[in-house]
Short mmCIF file of C-alpha atoms and ligand atoms in Angstrom, two decimals:
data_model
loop_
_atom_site.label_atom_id
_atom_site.label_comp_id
_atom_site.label_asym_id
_atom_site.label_seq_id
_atom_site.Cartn_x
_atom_site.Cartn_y
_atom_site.Cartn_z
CA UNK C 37 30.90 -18.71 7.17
CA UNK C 38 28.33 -20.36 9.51
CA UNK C 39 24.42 -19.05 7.83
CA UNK C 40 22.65 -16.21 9.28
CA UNK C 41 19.71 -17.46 8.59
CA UNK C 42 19.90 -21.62 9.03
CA UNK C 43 17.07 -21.74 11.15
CA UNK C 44 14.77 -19.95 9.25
CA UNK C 45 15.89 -22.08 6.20
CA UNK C 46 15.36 -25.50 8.09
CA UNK C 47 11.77 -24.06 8.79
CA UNK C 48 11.15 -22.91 5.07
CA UNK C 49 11.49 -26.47 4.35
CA UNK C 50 9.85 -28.07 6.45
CA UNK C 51 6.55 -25.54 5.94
CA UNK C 52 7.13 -26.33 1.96
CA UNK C 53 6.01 -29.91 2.73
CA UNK C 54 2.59 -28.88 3.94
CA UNK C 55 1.81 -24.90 3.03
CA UNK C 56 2.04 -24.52 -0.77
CA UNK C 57 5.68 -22.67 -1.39
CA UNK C 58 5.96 -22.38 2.49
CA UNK C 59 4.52 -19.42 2.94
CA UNK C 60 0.80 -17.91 3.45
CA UNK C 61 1.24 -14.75 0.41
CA UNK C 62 3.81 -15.81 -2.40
CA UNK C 63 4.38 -12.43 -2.90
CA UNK C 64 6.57 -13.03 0.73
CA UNK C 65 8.64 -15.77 -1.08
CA UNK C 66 10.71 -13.03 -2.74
CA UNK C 67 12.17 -11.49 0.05
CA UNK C 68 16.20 -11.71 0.15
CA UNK C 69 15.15 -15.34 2.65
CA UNK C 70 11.85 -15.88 3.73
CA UNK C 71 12.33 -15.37 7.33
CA UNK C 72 10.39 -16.91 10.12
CA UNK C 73 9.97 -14.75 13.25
CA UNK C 74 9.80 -15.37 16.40
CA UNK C 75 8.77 -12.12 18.55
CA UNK C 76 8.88 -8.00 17.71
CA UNK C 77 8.38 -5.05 19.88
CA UNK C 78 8.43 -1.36 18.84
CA UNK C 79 9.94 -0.89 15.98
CA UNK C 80 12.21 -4.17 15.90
CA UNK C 81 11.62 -7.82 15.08
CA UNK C 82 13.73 -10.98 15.96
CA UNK C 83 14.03 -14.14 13.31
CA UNK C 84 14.44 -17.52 14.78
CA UNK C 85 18.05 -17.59 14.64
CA UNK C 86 18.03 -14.66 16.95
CA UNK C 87 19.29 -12.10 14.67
CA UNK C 88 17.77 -8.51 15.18
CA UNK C 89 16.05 -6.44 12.78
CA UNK C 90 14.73 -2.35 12.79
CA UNK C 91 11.59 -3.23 11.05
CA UNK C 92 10.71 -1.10 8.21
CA UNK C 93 8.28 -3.39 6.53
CA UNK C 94 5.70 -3.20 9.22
CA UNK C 95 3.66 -6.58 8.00
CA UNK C 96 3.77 -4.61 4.41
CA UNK C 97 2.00 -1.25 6.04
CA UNK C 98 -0.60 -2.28 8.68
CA UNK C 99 1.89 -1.49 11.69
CA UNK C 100 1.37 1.42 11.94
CA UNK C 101 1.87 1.60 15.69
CA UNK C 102 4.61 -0.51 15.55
CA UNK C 103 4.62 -4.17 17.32
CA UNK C 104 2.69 -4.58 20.46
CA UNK C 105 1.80 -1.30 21.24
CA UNK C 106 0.87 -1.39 25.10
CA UNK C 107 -2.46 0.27 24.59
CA UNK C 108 -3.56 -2.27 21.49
CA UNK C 109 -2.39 -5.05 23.23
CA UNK C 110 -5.10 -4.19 26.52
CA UNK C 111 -7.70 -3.13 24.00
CA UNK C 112 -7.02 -7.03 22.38
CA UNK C 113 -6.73 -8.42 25.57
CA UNK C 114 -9.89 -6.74 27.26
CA UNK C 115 -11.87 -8.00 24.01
CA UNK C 116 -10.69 -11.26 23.74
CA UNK C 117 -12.90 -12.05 27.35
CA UNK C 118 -15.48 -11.00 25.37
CA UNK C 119 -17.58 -12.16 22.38
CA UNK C 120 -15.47 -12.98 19.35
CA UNK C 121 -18.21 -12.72 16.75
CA UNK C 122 -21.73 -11.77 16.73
CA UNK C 123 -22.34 -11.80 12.90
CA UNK C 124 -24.52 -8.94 14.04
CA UNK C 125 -24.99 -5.50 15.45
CA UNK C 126 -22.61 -4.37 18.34
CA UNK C 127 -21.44 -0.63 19.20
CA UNK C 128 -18.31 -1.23 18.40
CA UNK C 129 -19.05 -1.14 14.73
CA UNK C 130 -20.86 2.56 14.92
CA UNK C 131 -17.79 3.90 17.36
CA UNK C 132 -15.02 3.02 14.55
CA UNK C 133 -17.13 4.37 11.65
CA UNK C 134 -17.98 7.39 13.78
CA UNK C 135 -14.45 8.04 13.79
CA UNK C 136 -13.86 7.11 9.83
CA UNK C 137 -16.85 9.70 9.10
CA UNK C 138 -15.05 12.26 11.41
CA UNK C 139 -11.85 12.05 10.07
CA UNK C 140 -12.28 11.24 6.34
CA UNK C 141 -13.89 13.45 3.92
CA UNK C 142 -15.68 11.53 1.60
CA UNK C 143 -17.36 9.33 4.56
CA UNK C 144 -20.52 9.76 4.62
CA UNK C 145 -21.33 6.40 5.15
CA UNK C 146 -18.66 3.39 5.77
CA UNK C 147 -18.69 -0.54 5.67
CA UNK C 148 -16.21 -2.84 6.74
CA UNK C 149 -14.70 -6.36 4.97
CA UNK C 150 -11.86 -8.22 5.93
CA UNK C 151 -8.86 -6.98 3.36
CA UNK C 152 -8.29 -4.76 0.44
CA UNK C 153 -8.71 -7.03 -2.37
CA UNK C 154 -12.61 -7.31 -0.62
CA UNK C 155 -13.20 -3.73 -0.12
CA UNK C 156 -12.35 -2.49 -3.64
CA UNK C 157 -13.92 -5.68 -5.49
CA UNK C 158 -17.61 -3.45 -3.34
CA UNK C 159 -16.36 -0.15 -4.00
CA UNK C 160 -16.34 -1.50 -8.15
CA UNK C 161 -19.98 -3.08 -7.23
CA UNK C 162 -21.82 -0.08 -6.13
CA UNK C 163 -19.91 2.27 -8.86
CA UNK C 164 -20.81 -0.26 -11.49
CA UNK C 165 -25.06 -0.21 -9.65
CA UNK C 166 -24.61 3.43 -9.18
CA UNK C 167 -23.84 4.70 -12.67
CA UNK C 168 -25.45 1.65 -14.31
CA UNK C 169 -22.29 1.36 -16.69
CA UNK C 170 -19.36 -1.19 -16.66
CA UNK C 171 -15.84 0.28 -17.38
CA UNK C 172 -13.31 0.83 -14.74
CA UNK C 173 -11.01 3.42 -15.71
CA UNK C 174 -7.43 2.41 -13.75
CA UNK C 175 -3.84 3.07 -14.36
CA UNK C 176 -0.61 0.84 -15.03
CA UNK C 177 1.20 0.26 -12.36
CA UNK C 178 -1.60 0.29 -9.87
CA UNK C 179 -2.35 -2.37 -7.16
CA UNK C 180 -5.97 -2.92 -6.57
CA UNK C 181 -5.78 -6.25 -5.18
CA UNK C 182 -5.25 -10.03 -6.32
CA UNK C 183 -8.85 -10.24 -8.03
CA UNK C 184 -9.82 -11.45 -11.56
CA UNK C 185 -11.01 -8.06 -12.05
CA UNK C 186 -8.55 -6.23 -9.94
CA UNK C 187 -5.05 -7.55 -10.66
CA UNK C 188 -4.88 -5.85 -14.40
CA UNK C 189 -1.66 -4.20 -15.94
CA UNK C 190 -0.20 -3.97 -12.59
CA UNK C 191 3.37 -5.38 -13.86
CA UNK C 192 2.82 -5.60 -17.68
CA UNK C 193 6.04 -6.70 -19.48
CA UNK C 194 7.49 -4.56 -22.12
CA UNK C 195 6.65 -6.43 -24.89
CA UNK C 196 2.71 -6.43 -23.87
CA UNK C 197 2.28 -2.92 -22.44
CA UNK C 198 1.63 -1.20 -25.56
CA UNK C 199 2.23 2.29 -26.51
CA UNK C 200 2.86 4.81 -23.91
CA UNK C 201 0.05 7.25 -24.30
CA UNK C 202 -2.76 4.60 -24.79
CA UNK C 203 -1.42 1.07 -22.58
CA UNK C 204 -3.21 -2.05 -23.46
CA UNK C 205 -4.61 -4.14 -20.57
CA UNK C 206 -3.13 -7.12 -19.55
CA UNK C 207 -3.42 -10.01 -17.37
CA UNK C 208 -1.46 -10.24 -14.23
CA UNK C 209 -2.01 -13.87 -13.38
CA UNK C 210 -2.46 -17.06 -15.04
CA UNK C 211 -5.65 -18.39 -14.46
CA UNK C 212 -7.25 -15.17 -15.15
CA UNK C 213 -10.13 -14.93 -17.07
CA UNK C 214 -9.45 -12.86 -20.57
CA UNK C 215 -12.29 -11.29 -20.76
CA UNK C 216 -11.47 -9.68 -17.08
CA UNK C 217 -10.35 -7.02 -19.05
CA UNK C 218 -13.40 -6.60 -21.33
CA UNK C 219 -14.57 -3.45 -19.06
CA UNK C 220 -11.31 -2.17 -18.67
CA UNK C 221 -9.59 0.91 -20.04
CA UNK C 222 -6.01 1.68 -18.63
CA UNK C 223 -3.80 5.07 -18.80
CA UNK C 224 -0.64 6.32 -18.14
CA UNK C 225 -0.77 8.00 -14.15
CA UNK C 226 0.02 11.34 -14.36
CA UNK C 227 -0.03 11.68 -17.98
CA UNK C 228 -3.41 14.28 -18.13
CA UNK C 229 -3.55 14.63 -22.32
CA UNK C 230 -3.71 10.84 -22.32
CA UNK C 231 -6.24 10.83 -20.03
CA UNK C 232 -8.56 13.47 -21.44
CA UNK C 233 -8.05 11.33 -24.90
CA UNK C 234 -9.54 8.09 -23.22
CA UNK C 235 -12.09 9.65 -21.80
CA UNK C 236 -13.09 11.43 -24.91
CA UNK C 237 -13.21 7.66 -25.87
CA UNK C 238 -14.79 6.15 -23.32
CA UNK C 239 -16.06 8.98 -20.74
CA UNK C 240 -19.71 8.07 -21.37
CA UNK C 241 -18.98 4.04 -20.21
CA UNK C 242 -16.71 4.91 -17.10
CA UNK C 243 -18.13 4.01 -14.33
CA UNK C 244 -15.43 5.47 -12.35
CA UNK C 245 -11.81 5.84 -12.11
CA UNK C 246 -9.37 4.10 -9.31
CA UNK C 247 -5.96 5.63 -8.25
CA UNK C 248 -3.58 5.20 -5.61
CA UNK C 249 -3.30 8.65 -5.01
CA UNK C 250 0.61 7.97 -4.43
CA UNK C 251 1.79 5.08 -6.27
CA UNK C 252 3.12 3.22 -3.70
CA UNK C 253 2.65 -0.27 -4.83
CA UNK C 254 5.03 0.82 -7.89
CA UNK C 255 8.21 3.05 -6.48
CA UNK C 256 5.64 5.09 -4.35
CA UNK C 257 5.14 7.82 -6.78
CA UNK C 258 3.79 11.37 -6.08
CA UNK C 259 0.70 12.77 -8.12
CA UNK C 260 1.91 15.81 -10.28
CA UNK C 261 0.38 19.03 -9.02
CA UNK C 262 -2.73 19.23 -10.31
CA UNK C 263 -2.94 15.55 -11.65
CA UNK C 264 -5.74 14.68 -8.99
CA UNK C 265 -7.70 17.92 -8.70
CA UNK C 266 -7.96 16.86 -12.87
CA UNK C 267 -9.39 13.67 -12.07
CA UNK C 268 -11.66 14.76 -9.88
CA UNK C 269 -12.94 17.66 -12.50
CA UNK C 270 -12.50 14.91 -15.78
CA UNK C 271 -14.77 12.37 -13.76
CA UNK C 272 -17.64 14.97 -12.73
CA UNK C 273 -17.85 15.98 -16.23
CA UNK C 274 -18.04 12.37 -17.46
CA UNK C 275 -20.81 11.45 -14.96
CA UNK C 276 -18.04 8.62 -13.77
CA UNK C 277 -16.81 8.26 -9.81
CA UNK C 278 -14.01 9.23 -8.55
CA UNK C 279 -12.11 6.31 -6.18
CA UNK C 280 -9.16 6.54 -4.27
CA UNK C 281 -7.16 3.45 -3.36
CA UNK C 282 -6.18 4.50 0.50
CA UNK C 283 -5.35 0.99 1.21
CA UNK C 284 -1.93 2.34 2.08
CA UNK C 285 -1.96 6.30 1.94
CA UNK C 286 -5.44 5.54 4.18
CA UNK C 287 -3.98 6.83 8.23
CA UNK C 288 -0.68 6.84 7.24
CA UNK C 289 -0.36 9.72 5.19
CA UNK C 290 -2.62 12.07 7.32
CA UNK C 291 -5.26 11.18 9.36
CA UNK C 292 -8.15 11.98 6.73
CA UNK C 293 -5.85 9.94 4.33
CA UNK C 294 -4.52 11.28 0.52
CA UNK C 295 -7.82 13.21 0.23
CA UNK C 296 -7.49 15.04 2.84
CA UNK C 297 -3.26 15.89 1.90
CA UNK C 298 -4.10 16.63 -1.30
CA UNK C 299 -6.98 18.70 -0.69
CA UNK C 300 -9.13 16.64 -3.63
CA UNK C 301 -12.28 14.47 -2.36
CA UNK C 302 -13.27 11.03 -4.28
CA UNK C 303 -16.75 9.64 -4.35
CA UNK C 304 -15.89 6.41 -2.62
CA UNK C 305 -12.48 5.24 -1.20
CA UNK C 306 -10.96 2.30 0.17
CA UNK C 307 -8.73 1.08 3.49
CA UNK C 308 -6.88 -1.34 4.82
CA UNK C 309 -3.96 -2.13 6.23
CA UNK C 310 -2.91 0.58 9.22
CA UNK C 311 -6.44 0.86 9.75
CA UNK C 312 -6.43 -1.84 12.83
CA UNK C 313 -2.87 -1.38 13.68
CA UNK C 314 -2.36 -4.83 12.75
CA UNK C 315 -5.39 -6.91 13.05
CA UNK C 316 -7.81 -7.99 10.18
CA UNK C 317 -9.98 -5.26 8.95
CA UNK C 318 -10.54 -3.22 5.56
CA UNK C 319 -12.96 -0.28 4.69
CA UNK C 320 -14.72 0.95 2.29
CA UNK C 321 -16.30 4.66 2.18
CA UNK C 322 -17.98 7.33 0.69
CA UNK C 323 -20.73 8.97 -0.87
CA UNK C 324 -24.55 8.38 0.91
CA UNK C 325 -26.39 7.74 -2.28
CA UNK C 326 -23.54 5.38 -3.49
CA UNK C 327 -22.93 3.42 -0.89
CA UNK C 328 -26.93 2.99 -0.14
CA UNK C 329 -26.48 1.32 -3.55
CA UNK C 330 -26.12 -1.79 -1.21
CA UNK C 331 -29.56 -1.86 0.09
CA UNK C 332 -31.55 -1.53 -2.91
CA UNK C 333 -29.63 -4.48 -5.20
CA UNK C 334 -25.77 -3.99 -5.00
CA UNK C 335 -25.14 -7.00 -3.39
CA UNK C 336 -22.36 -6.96 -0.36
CA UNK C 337 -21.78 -9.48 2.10
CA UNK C 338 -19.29 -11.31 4.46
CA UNK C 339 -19.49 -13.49 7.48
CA UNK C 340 -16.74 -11.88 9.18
CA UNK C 341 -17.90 -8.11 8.31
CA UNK C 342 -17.81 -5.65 11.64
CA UNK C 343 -15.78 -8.69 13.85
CA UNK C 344 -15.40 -7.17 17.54
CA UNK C 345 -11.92 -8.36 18.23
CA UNK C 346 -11.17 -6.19 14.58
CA UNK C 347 -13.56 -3.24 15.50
CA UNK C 348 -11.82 -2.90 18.79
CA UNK C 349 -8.21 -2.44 17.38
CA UNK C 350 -9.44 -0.05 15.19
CA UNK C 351 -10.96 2.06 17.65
CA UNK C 352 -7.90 1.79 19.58
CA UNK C 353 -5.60 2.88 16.35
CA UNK C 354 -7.58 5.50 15.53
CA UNK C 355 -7.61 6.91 19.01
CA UNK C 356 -4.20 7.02 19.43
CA UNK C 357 -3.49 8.07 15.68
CA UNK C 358 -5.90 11.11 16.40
CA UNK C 359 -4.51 12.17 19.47
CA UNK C 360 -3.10 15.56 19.49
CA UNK C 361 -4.55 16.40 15.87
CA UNK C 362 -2.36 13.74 14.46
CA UNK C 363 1.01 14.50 16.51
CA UNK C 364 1.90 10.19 16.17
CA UNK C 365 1.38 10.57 12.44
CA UNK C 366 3.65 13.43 11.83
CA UNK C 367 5.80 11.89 13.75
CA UNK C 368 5.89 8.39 11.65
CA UNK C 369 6.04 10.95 8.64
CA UNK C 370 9.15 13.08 10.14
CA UNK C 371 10.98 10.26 10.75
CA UNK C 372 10.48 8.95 6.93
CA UNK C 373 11.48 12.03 5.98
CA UNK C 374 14.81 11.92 7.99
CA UNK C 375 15.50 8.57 6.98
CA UNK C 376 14.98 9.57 3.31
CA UNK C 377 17.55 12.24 3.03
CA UNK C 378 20.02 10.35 5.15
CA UNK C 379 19.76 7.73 2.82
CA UNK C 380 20.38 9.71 0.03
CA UNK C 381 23.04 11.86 1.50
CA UNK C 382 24.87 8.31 1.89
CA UNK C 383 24.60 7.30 -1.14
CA UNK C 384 25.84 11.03 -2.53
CA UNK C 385 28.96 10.40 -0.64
CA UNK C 386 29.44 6.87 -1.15
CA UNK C 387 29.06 7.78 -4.78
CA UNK C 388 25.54 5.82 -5.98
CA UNK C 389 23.39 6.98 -7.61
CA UNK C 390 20.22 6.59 -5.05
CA UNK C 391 17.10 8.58 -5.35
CA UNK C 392 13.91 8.52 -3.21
CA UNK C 393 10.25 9.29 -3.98
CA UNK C 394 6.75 9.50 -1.59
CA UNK C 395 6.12 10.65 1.46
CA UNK C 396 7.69 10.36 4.92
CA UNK C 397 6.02 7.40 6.81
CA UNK C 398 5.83 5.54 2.87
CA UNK C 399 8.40 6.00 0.13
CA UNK C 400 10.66 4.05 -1.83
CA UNK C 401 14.17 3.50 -2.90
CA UNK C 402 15.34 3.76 -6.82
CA UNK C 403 19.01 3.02 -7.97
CA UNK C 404 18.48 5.00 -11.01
CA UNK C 405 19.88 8.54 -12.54
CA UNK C 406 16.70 8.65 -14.72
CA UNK C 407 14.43 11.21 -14.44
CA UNK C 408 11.76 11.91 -14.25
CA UNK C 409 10.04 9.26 -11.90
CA UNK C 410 6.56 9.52 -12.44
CA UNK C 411 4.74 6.45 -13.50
CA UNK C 412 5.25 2.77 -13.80
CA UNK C 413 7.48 3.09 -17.18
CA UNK C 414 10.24 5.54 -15.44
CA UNK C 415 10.93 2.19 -13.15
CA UNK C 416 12.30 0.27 -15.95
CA UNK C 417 15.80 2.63 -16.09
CA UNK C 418 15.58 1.26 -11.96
CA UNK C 419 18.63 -0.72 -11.71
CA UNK C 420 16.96 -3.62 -9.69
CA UNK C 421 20.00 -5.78 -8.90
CA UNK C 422 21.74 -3.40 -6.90
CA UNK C 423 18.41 -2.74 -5.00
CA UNK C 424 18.44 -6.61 -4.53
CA UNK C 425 22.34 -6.44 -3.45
CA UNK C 426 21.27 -3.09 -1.09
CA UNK C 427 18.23 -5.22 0.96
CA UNK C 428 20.45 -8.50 1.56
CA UNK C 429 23.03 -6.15 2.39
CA UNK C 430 21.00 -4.40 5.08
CA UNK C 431 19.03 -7.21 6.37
CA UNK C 432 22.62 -8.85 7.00
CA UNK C 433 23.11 -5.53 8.74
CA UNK C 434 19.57 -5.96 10.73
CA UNK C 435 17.49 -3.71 8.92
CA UNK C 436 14.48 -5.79 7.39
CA UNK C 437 13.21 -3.88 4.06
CA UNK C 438 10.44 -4.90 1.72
CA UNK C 439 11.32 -6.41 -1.57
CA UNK C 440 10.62 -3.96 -3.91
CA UNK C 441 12.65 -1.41 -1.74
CA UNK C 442 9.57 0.55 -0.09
CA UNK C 443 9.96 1.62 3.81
CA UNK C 444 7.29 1.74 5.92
CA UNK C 445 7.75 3.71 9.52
CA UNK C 446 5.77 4.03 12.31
CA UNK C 447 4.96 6.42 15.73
CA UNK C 448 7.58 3.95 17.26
CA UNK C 449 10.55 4.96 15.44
CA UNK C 450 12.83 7.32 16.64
CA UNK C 451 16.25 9.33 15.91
CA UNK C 452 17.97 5.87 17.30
CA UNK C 453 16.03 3.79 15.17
CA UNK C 454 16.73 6.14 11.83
CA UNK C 455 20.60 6.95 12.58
CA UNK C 456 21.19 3.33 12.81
CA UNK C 457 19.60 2.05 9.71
CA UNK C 458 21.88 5.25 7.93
CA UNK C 459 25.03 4.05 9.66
CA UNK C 460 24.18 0.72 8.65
CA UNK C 461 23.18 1.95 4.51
CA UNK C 462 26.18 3.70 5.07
CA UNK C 463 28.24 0.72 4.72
CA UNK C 464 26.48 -1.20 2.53
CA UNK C 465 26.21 1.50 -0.10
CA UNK C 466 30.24 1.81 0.51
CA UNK C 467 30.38 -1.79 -0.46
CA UNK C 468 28.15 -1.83 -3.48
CA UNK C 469 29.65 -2.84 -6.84
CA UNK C 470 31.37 -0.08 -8.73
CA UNK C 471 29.25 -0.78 -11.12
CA UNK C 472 26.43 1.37 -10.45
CA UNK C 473 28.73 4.56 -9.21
CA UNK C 474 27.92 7.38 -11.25
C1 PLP D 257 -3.41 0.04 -2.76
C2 PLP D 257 -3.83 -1.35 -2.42
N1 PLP D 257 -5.08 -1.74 -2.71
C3 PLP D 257 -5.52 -2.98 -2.41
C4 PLP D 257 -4.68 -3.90 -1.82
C5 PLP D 257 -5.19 -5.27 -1.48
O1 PLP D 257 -5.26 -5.40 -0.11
P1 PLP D 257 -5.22 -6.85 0.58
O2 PLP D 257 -3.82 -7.37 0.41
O3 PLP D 257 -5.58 -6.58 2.00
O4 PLP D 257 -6.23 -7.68 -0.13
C6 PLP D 257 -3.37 -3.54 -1.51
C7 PLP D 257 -2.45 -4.50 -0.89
O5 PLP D 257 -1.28 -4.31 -0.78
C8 PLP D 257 -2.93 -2.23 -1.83
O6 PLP D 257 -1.68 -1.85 -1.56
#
C-alpha cells in the first residue's frame, strides 16, 4: 500500500538533521506521524501529501476562530504596515486589556507575556511577594507549563506517586532541579478531605493554590460541584491566593473564562492560547494590590511584552468572540457537545466501551468502563492503545486529533464538519479490536 504520509516522512528526516528531533515542541513528536502542513482554512488543514484533515487540534487550543479567519487575517495584514515592536507604550495594549477587565472577573489589572509557561512562572512571583511565603499548593495531573518550578507531578509514574490521599511531588523532567519541589505541596483534584488535611499542614506557608479549573491537560476533567467554591473558601481562610490556570478554559469555555462558568472568582489567573486566535500572546490577571506587587519589587519583564502585531489579534479575537454576548462561543461549545454524544452513541452501537468528559468546545476521549473519572489516577484504568489505534484510525480517515485524545472545536465548525468526523469514528470504532468490546 503506497504511504499516506511519505512526504511528510521525507520532511521529518530531513528537519531531524538540523532541528533537534525535527520538530519545534517534542511533545508534537508523539502524534500518530508528525505531519508537516502545508495550508488550512476554517476548520480543515492539508499535509504535504495532500491529504485532508477536519482539524480538531486547533494548534493544541489557540484556534479558536479556526484557520484564517477573514477578519484576523485584515486585522494582521493592516498591522503588519505598521510598527512591529515598540518595546513601549501603544493603545493597542490598553484596548485588549480593556476588554480582559470587561469580560473577566478577577481583572482588575492585566499584563501580557508571550506563552503560558511565562505568565504562570509571574502569577507564582507576585503570589510568592504578595503573601511573603513560598509554597505553591498544586494538584497531580495539572499542567502549569514546562518550568523547573512548574512541570511537577504532572505525569508521575505509579511507582513514585505515593499514596492517594497525600501524593508526593515529583519531577517531570530530567534536568530538573530536586529541590524544585522544596516549596511544593501536591493533592489529589477533587478530593476536598485531602485537601483540608494539607492545608491543616501547610495552610499557614501556602502562598496560593493553582488549578485548571477543568483538567484538561489530563482527560479534561470536570470540578465536582462544589470542589472550587471550596477552594476558594479553604484559601481565604488560609490567607493563601486563589489561581486559576485559564490557559485553556480562558475564551473558550465562556467568554469570562472557568470563573465566570463556575460562578467562583480566583485572585489572579492566567491565559493563553485562544486568547490571540492564533498569534503569540499570554496573560496574566487579577487582583489590584497583587498584581501592583510588580512595581514595588516583584520583578516582571520581557522584551516582547504588549507586541502590536500580538495586541492586534487579540483585539480582533476578542471582538468577534464577544459579539452577540458570546453567540461564536456557544456555538464552538454546541458543536463539542454534538460531537461528544455522537461519538459516544457510536461507540454504544459499535459495542466499545467509549466515554467522554469536559465541556463542549474542550473535552476528551477515554476507552475505559471505569468510573468514576475524576482526577489523574482514574486515567490509569484508560485503555491507551486503543485510543492510539482510534487517532491513526481517524487521521487515516482525515480527522486530525491530539495525542492524548482531547478535541478542540471552534466558531468554524459546523453540523458538516461534526457528522463527518461521526461517520468517519463510526467506522473506525467498527473496526477496533474485539478486544476492548465490552
Ligand atoms: C493549563 C496550561 N497552563 C500553562 C500552559 C503552558 O503554556 P505554553 O505552552 O504557552 O507555555 C499550558 C500549555 O498547554 C496549559 O495547558
Amino acid at each position: 500500500m503506497p504511504d499516506r504520509y511519505a512526504g511528510s516522512r521525507a520532511r521529518l528526516q530531513r528537519a531531524a538533521r538540523v532541528l533537534t528531533g525535527g520538530v519545534s515542541s517534542p511533545f508534537r513528536a508523539k502524534a500518530p506521524v508528525p505531519l508537516f502542513f502545508q495550508d488550512a482554512a476554517g476548520p480543515r488543514l492539508w499535509d504535504v501529501d495532500g491529504n485532508g484533515y477536519i482539524d480538531y487540534a486547533l494548534g493544541w487550543g489557540p484556534l479558536i476562530l479556526g484557520h484564517k479567519h477573514p477578519e484576523l487575517v485584515e486585522t494582521l495584514r493592516l498591522q503588519a504596515a505598521r510598527p512591529h515592536h515598540y518595546g513601549a507604550q501603544h493603545e493597542l495594549e490598553m484596548e485588549v486589556a480593556e476588554r480582559l477587565h470587561a469580560l473577566v472577573p478577577c481583572a482588575e489589572l492585566c499584563a501580557f507575556c508571550c506563552s503560558g509557561s511565562e505568565a504562570v512562572a509571574a502569577v507564582f512571583r507576585l503570589a510568592r511577594a504578595f503573601t511573603g511565603r513560598n509554597r505553591i499548593l498544586r494538584f497531580e495531573g495539572h499542567y502549569h507549563g514546562w518550568h523547573d518550578q512548574e512541570l511537577i507531578s504532572y505525569r508521575p509514574s505509579p511507582e513514585r506517586m505515593g499514596p492517594d490521599h497525600a501524593p508526593c511531588p515529583t519531577l517531570d523532567s530530567k534536568g530538573q532541579p530536586p529541590n524544585s519541589l522544596e516549596n511544593v505541596v501536591v493533592a489529589p483534584w477533587n478530593d476536598l478531605p485531602a485537601l483540608e488535611d494539607l492545608f491543616s499542614r501547610w495552610g499557614e506557608e501556602i502562598a496560593a493554590v493553582i488549578t485548571e479549573p477543568v483538567l484538561c491537560n489530563s482527560g479534561c476533567l470536570e470540578p465536582e460541584p462544589g470542589f472550587l467554591a471550596e477552594l476558594r473558601s479553604l484559601t481565604r481562610r488560609y490567607g493563601s491566593l486563589l489561581i486559576f490556570d485559564e490557559v485553556i478554559t480562558g475564551f473558550r469555555i465562556a467568554l469570562g473564562g472557568a470563573q465566570q462558568h463556575f460562578g467562583v472568582t480566583p485572585d489572579l489567573a492566567t491565559f493563553g492560547k485562544a486568547i490571540a486566535g492564533g498569534v503569540v500572546l499570554s496573560a496574566f490577571a487579577g487582583r489590584k494590590d497583587v498584581m501592583e506587587m510588580m512595581l514595588s519589587g516583584a520583578a516582571f519583564g520581557g522584551t516582547f511584552n504588549g507586541n502590536p502585531l500580538a495586541m492586534a489579534a487579540a483585539k480582533t479575537t476578542l471582538d468577534l468572540l464577544a459579539a452577540g454576548h458570546g453567540a461564536a462561543l456557544d456555538h464552538a461549545n454546541r458543536m463539542g457537545n454534538l460531537l461528544r454524544q455522537g461519538l459516544e452513541q457510536a461507540a454504544e452501537q459499535a459495542g466499545i466501551a467509549l466515554r467522554t468528559t469536559g465541556f463542549g468546545a474542550a473535552f476528551a476521549l477515554h476507552f475505559t468502563t471505569h468510573r468514576p473519572l475524576r482526577q489523574y489516577r482514574d486515567l490509569r484504568y484508560d485503555n491507551k492503545e486503543l485510543l492510539q489505534h482510534f487517532l491513526r484510525g481517524m487521521l487515516d480517515e482525515g480527522v486530525y486529533l491530539l495525542p492524548d485524545g482531547r478535541v478542540y472545536t471552534s466558531v468554524v465548525h459546523h453540523q458538516d464538519e461534526i457528522a463527518e468526523t461521526i461517520g468517519a469514528a463510526r467506522k473506525v470504532l467498527n473496526q477496533l479490536p474485539r478486544m476492548a468490546r465490552c
